[in-house]
PDB file of C-alpha atoms in Angstrom:
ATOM      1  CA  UNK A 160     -61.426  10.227  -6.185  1.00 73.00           C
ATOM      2  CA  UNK A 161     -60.379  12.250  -8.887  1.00 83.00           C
ATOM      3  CA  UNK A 162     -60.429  10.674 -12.193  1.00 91.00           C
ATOM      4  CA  UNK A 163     -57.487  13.636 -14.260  1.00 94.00           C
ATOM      5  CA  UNK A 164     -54.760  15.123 -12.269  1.00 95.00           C
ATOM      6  CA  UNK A 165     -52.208  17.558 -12.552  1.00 95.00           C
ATOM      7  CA  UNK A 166     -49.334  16.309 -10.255  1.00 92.00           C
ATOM      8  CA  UNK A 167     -47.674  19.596 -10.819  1.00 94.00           C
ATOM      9  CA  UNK A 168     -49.063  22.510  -9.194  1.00 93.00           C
ATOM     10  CA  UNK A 169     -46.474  24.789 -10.740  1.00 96.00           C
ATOM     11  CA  UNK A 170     -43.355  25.381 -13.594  1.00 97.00           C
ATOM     12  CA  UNK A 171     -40.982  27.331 -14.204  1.00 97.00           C
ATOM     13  CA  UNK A 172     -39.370  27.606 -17.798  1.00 98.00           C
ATOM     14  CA  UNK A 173     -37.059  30.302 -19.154  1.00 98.00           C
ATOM     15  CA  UNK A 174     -38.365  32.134 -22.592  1.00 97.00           C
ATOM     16  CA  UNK A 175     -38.020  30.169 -25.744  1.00 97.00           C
ATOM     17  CA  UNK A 176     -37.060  26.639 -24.118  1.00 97.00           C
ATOM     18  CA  UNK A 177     -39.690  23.942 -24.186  1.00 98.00           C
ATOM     19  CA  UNK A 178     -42.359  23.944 -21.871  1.00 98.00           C
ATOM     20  CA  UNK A 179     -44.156  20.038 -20.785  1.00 98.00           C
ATOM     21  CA  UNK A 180     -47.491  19.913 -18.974  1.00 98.00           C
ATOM     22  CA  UNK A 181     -48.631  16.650 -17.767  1.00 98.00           C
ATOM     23  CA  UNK A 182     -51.950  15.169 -17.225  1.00 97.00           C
ATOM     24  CA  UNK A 183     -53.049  11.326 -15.950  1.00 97.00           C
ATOM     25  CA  UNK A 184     -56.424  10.464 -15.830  1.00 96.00           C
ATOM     26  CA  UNK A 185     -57.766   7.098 -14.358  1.00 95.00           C
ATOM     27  CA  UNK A 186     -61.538   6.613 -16.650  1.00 90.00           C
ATOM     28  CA  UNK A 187     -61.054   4.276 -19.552  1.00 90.00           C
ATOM     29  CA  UNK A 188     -64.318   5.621 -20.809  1.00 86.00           C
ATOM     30  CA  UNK A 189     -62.671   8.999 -21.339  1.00 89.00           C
ATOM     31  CA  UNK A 190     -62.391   9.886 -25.604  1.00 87.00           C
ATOM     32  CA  UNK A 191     -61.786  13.239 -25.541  1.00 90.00           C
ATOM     33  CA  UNK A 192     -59.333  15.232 -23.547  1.00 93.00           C
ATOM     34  CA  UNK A 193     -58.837  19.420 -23.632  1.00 93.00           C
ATOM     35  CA  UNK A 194     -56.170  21.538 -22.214  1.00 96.00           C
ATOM     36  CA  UNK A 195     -57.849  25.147 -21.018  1.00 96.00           C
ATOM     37  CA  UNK A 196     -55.723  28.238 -20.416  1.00 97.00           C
ATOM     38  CA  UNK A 197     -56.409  30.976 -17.124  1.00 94.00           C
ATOM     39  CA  UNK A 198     -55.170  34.132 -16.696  1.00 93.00           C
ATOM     40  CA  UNK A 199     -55.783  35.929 -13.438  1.00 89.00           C
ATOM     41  CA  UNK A 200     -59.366  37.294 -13.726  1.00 84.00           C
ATOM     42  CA  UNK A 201     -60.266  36.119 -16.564  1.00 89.00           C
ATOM     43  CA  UNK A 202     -62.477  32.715 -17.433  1.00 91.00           C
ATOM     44  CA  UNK A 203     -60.466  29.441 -18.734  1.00 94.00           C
ATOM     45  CA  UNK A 204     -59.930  29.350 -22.972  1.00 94.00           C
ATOM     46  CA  UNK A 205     -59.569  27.100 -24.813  1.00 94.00           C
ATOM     47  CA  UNK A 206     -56.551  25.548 -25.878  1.00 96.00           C
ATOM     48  CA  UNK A 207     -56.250  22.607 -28.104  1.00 95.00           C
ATOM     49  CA  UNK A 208     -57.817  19.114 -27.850  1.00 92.00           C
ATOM     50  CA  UNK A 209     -57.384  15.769 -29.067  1.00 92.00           C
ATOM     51  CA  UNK A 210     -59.716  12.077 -29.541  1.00 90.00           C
ATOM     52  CA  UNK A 211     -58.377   9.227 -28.343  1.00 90.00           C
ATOM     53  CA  UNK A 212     -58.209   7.542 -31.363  1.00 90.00           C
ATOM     54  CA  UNK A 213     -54.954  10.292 -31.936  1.00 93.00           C
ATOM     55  CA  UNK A 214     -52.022  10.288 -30.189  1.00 95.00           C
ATOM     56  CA  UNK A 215     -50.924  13.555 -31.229  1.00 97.00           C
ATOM     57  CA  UNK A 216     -52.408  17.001 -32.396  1.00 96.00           C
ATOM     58  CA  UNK A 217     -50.261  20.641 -33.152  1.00 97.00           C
ATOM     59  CA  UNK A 218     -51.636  23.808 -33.046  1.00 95.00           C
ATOM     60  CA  UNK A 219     -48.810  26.057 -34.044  1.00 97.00           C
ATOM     61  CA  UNK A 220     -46.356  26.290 -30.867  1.00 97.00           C
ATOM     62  CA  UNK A 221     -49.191  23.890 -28.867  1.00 98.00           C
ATOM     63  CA  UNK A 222     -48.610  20.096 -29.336  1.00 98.00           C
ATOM     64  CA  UNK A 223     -50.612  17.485 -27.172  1.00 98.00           C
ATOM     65  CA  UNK A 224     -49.884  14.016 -26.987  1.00 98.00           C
ATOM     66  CA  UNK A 225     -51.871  11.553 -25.940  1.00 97.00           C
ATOM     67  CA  UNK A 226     -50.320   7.546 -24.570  1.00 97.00           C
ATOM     68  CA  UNK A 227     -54.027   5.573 -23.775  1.00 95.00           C
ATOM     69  CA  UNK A 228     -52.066   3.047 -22.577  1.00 95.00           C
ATOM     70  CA  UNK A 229     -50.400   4.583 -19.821  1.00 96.00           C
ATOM     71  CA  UNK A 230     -53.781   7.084 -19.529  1.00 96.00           C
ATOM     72  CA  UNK A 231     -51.408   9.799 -19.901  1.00 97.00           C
ATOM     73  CA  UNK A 232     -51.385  13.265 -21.871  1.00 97.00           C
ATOM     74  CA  UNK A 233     -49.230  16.052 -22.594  1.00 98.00           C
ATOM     75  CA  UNK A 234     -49.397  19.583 -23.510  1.00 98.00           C
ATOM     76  CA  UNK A 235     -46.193  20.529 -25.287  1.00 98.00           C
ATOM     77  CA  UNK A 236     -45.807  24.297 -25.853  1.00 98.00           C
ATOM     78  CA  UNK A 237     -42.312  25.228 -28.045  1.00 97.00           C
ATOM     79  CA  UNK A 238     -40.978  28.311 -27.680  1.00 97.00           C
ATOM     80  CA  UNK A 239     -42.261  29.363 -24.446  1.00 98.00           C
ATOM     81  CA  UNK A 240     -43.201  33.155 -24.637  1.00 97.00           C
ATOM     82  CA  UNK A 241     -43.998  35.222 -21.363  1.00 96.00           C
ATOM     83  CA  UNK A 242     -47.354  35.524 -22.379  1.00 96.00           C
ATOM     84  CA  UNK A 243     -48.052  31.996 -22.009  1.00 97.00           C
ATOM     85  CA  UNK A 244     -47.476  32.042 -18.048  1.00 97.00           C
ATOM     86  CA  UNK A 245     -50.943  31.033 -17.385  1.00 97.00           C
ATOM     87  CA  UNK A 246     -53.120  27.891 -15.133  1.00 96.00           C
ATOM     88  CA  UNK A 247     -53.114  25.408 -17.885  1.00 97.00           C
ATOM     89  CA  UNK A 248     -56.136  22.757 -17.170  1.00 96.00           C
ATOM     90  CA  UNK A 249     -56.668  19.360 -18.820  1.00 96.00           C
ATOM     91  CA  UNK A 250     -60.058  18.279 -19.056  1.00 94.00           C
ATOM     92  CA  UNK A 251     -61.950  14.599 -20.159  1.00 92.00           C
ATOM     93  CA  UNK A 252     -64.838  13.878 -21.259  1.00 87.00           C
ATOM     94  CA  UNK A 253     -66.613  10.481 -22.466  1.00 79.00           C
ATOM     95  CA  UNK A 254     -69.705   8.650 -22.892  1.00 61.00           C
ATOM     96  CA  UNK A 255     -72.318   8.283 -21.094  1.00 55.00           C
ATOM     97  CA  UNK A 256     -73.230  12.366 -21.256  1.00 57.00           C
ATOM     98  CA  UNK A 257     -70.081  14.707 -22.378  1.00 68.00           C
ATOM     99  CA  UNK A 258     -69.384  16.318 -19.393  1.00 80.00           C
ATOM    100  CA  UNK A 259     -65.991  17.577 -18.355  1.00 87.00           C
ATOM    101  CA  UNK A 260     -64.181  16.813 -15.471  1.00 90.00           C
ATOM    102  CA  UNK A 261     -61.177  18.939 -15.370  1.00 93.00           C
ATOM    103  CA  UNK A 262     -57.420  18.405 -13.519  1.00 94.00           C
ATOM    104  CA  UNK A 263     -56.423  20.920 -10.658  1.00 93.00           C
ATOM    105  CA  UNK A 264     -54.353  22.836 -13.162  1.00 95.00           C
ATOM    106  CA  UNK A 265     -50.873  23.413 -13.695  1.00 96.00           C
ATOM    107  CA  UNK A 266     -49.433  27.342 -12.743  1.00 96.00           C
ATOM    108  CA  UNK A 267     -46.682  27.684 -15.798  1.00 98.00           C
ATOM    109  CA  UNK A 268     -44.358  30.667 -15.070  1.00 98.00           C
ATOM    110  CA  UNK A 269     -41.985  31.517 -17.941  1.00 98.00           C
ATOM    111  CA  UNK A 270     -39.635  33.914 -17.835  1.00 96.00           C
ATOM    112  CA  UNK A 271     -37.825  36.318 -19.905  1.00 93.00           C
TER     113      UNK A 271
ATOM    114  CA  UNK B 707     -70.875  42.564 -25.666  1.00 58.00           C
ATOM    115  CA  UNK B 708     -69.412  39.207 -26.917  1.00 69.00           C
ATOM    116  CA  UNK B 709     -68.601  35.475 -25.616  1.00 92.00           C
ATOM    117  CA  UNK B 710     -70.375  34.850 -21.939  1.00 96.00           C
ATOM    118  CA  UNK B 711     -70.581  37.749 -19.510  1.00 96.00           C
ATOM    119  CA  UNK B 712     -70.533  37.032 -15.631  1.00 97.00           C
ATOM    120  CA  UNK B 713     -71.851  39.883 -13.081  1.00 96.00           C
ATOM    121  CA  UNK B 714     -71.536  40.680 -10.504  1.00 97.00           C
ATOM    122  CA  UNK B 715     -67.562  39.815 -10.804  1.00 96.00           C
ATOM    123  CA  UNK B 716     -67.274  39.980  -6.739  1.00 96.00           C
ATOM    124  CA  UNK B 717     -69.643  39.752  -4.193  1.00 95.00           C
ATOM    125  CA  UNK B 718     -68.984  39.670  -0.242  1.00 94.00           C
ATOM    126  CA  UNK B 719     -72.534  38.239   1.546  1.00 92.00           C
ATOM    127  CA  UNK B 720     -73.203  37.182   5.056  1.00 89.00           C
ATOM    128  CA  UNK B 721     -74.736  33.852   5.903  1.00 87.00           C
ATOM    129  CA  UNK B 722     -78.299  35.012   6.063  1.00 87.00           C
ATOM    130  CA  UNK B 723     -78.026  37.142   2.709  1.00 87.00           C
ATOM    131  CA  UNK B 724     -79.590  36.250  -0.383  1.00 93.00           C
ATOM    132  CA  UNK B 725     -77.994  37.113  -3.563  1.00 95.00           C
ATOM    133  CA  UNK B 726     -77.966  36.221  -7.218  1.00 97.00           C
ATOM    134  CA  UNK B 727     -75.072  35.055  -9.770  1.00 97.00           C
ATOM    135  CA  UNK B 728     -75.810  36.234 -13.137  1.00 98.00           C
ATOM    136  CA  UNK B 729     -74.482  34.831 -16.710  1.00 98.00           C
ATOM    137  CA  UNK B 730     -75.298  35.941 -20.168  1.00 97.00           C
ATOM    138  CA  UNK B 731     -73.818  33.940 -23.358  1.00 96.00           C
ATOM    139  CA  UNK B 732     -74.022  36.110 -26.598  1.00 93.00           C
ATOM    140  CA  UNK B 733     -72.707  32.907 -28.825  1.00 93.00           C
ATOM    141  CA  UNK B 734     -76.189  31.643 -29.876  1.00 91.00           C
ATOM    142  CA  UNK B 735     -75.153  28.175 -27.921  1.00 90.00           C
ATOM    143  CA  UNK B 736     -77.833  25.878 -26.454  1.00 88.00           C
ATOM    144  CA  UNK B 737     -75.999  24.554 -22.926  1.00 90.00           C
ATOM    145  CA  UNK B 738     -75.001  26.773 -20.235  1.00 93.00           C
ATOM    146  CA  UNK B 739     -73.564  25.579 -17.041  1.00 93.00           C
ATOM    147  CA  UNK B 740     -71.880  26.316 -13.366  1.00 96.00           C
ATOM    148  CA  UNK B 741     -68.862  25.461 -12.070  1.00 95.00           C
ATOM    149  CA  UNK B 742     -66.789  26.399  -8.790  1.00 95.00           C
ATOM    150  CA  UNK B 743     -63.520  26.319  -8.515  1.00 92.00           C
ATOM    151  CA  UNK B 744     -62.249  26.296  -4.829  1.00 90.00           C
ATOM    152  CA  UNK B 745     -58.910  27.565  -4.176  1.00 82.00           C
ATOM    153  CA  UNK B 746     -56.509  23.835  -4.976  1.00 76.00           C
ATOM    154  CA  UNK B 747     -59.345  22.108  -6.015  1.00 84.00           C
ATOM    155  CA  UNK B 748     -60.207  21.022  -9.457  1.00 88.00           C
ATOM    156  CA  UNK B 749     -63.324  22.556 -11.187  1.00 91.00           C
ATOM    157  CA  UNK B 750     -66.117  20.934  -9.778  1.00 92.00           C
ATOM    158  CA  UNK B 751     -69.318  20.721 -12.075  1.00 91.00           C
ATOM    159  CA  UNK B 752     -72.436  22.498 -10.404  1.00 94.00           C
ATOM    160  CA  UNK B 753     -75.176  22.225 -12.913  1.00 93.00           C
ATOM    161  CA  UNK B 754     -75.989  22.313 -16.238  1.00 90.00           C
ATOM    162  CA  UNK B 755     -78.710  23.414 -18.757  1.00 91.00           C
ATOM    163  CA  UNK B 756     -79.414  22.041 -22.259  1.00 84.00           C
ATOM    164  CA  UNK B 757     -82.199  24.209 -24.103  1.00 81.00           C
ATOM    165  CA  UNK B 758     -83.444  25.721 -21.034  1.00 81.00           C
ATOM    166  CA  UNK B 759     -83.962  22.161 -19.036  1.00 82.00           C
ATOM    167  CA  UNK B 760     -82.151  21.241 -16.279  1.00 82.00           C
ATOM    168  CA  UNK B 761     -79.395  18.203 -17.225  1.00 78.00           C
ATOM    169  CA  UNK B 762     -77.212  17.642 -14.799  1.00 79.00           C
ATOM    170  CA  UNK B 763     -77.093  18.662 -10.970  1.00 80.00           C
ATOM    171  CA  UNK B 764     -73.834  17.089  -9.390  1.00 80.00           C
ATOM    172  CA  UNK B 765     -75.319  16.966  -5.614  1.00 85.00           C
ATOM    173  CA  UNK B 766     -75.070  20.493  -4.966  1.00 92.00           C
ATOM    174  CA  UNK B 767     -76.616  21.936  -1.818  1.00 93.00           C
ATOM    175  CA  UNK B 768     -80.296  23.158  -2.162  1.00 92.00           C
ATOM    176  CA  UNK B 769     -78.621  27.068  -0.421  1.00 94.00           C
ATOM    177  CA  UNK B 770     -77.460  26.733  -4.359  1.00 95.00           C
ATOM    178  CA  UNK B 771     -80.823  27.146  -7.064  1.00 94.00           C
ATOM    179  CA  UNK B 772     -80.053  27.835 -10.813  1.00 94.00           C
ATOM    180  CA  UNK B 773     -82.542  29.378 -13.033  1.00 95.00           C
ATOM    181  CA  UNK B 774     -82.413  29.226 -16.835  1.00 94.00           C
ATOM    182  CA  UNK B 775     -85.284  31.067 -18.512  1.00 93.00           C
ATOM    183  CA  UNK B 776     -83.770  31.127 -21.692  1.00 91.00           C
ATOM    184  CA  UNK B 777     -80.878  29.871 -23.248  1.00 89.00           C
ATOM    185  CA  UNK B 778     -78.543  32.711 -23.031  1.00 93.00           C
ATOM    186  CA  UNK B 779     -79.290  33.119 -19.010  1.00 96.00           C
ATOM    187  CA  UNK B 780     -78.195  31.473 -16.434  1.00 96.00           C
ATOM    188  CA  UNK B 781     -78.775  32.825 -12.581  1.00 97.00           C
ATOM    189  CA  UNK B 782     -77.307  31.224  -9.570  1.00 97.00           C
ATOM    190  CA  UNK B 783     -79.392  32.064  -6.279  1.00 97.00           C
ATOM    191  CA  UNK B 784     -77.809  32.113  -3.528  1.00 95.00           C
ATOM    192  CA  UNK B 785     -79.099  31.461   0.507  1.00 93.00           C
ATOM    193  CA  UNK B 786     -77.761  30.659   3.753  1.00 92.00           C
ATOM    194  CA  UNK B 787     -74.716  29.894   2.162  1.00 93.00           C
ATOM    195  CA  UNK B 788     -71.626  29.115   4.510  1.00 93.00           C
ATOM    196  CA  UNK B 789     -67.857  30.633   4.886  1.00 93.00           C
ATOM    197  CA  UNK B 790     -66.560  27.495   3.024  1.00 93.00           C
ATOM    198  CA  UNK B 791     -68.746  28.214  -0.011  1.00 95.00           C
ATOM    199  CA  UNK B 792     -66.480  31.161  -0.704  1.00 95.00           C
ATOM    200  CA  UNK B 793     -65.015  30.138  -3.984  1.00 95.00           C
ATOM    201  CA  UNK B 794     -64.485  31.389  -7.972  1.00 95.00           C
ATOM    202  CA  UNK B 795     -67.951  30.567  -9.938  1.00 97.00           C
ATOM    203  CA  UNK B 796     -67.935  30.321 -13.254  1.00 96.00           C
ATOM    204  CA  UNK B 797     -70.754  29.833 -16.182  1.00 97.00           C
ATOM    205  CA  UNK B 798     -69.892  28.522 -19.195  1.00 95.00           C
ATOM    206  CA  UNK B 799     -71.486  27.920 -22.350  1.00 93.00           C
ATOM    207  CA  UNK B 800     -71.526  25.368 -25.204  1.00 89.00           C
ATOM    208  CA  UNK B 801     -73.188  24.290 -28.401  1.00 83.00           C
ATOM    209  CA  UNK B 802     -74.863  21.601 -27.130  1.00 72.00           C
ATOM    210  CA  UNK B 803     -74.064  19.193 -23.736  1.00 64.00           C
ATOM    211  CA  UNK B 804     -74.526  16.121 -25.521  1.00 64.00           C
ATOM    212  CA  UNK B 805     -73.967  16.992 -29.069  1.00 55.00           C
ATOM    213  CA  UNK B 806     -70.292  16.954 -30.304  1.00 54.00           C
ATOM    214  CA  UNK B 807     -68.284  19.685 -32.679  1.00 50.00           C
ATOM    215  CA  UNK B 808     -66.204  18.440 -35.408  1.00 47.00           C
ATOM    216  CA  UNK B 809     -63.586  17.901 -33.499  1.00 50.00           C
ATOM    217  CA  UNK B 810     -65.325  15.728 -31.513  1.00 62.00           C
ATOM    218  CA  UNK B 811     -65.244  17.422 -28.286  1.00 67.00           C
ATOM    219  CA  UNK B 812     -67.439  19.454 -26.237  1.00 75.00           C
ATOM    220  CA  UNK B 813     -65.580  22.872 -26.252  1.00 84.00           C
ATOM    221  CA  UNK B 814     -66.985  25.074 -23.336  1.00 90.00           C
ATOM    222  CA  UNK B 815     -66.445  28.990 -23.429  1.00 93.00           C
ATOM    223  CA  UNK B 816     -65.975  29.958 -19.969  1.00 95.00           C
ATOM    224  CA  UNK B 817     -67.009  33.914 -18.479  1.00 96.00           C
ATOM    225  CA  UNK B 818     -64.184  35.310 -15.887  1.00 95.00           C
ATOM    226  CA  UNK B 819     -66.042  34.137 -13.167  1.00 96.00           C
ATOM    227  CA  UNK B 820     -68.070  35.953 -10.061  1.00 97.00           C
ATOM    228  CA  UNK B 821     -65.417  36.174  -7.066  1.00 96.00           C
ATOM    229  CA  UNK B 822     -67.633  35.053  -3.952  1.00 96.00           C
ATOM    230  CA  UNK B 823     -66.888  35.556  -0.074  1.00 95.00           C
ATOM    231  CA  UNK B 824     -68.979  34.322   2.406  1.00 94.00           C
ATOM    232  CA  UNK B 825     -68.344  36.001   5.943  1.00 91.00           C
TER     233      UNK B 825
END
């Protein structure tokens, strides 16, 4: 059973409107949560994270939020710029160990 | 040559070949791991290496056998492997698996990943 999921396999945004990415994840145990970016042939980067004792961090246009209650995150990127069509990935991690376990991504498209 | 370097970065093998995945992290990290990512499948965790010493293997296949000699190398041999092992396979690196940044998190730099076919 996977423990974070995308729901949304793909979105479309026009250029300079806001772009939402959503994530649910079902572990309690889960503290710390990452968003990765993919371009085609090239490895995942990272994005931004944020603890769970947050509910929101901003990285210049990047803004995740984070509701525990509802075991729910979101990656908030504002203005969209083509350059930011990319997989997005959210990824948890938690005690025991710090592994990740990462979401099925999220193909944003924006366009000009 | 910077960050983690993957070779090679696509490889086409029958199901009696043996082959070898290579990675090489120039960041002076500690942990090194694999991952596959099937095509609409999440990123499944293969294995993972914390100061050369095997840490984690998620029930992968023995046709699947990681080496670490040192702590920037990773290798992923390959054998008998079947068509639905064709997949993206990517190494990653990180400071340490169980030690945590600042920011509390375990940040993994990823290579671009060896493209693998298995006919």
């Amino acid at each position: 059973d996977q423990q974070v999921k995308q729901n949304s396999p793909s979105l479309s945004v026009q250029e300079g409107r806001i772009s939402i990415l959503n994530c649910d994840y079902t572990n309690s145990m889960f503290d710390y949560f990452l968003w990765y970016k993919k371009y085609p042939a090239e490895g995942p980067t990272f994005l931004i994270s944020i603890s769970s004792i947050k509910d929101k961090n901003e990285d210049g246009r990047f803004t995740v939020f984070l509701n525990k209650s509802a075991k729910h995150l979101s990656l908030h990127i504002v203005p969209s710029q083509p350059g930011d069509s990319a997989v997005y990935f959210c990824a948890a991690s938690g005690a025991p160990g710090n592994m990740l376990t990462f979401g099925g991504g999220t193909r944003l498209m924006v366009k000009p | 040559e910077t960050g983690v370097t993957q070779t090679p970065r696509h490889l086409v093998m029958g199901m009696t070949n043996k082959k070898s995945l290579k990675c090489e992290q120039h960041l002076g990290h500690n942990a090194m791991y694999w991952y596959k990512q099937s095509a609409k499948k999440p990123l499944e965790l293969m294995f993972v290496y914390n100061f050369k010493e095997q840490t984690e293997n998620n029930s992968v296949p023995s046709r699947f056998s990681p080496e670490c000699p040192n702590s920037s190398h990773l290798f992923l041999h390959l054998h008998t492997l079947q068509p639905e092992d064709s997949a993206l396979y990517l190494c990653a690196s990180s400071q340490d698996d169980r030690v945590r940044l600042f920011s509390g998190a375990n940040v993994l730099t990823f290579g671009a990943g060896s493209r693998l076919t298995v006919l």
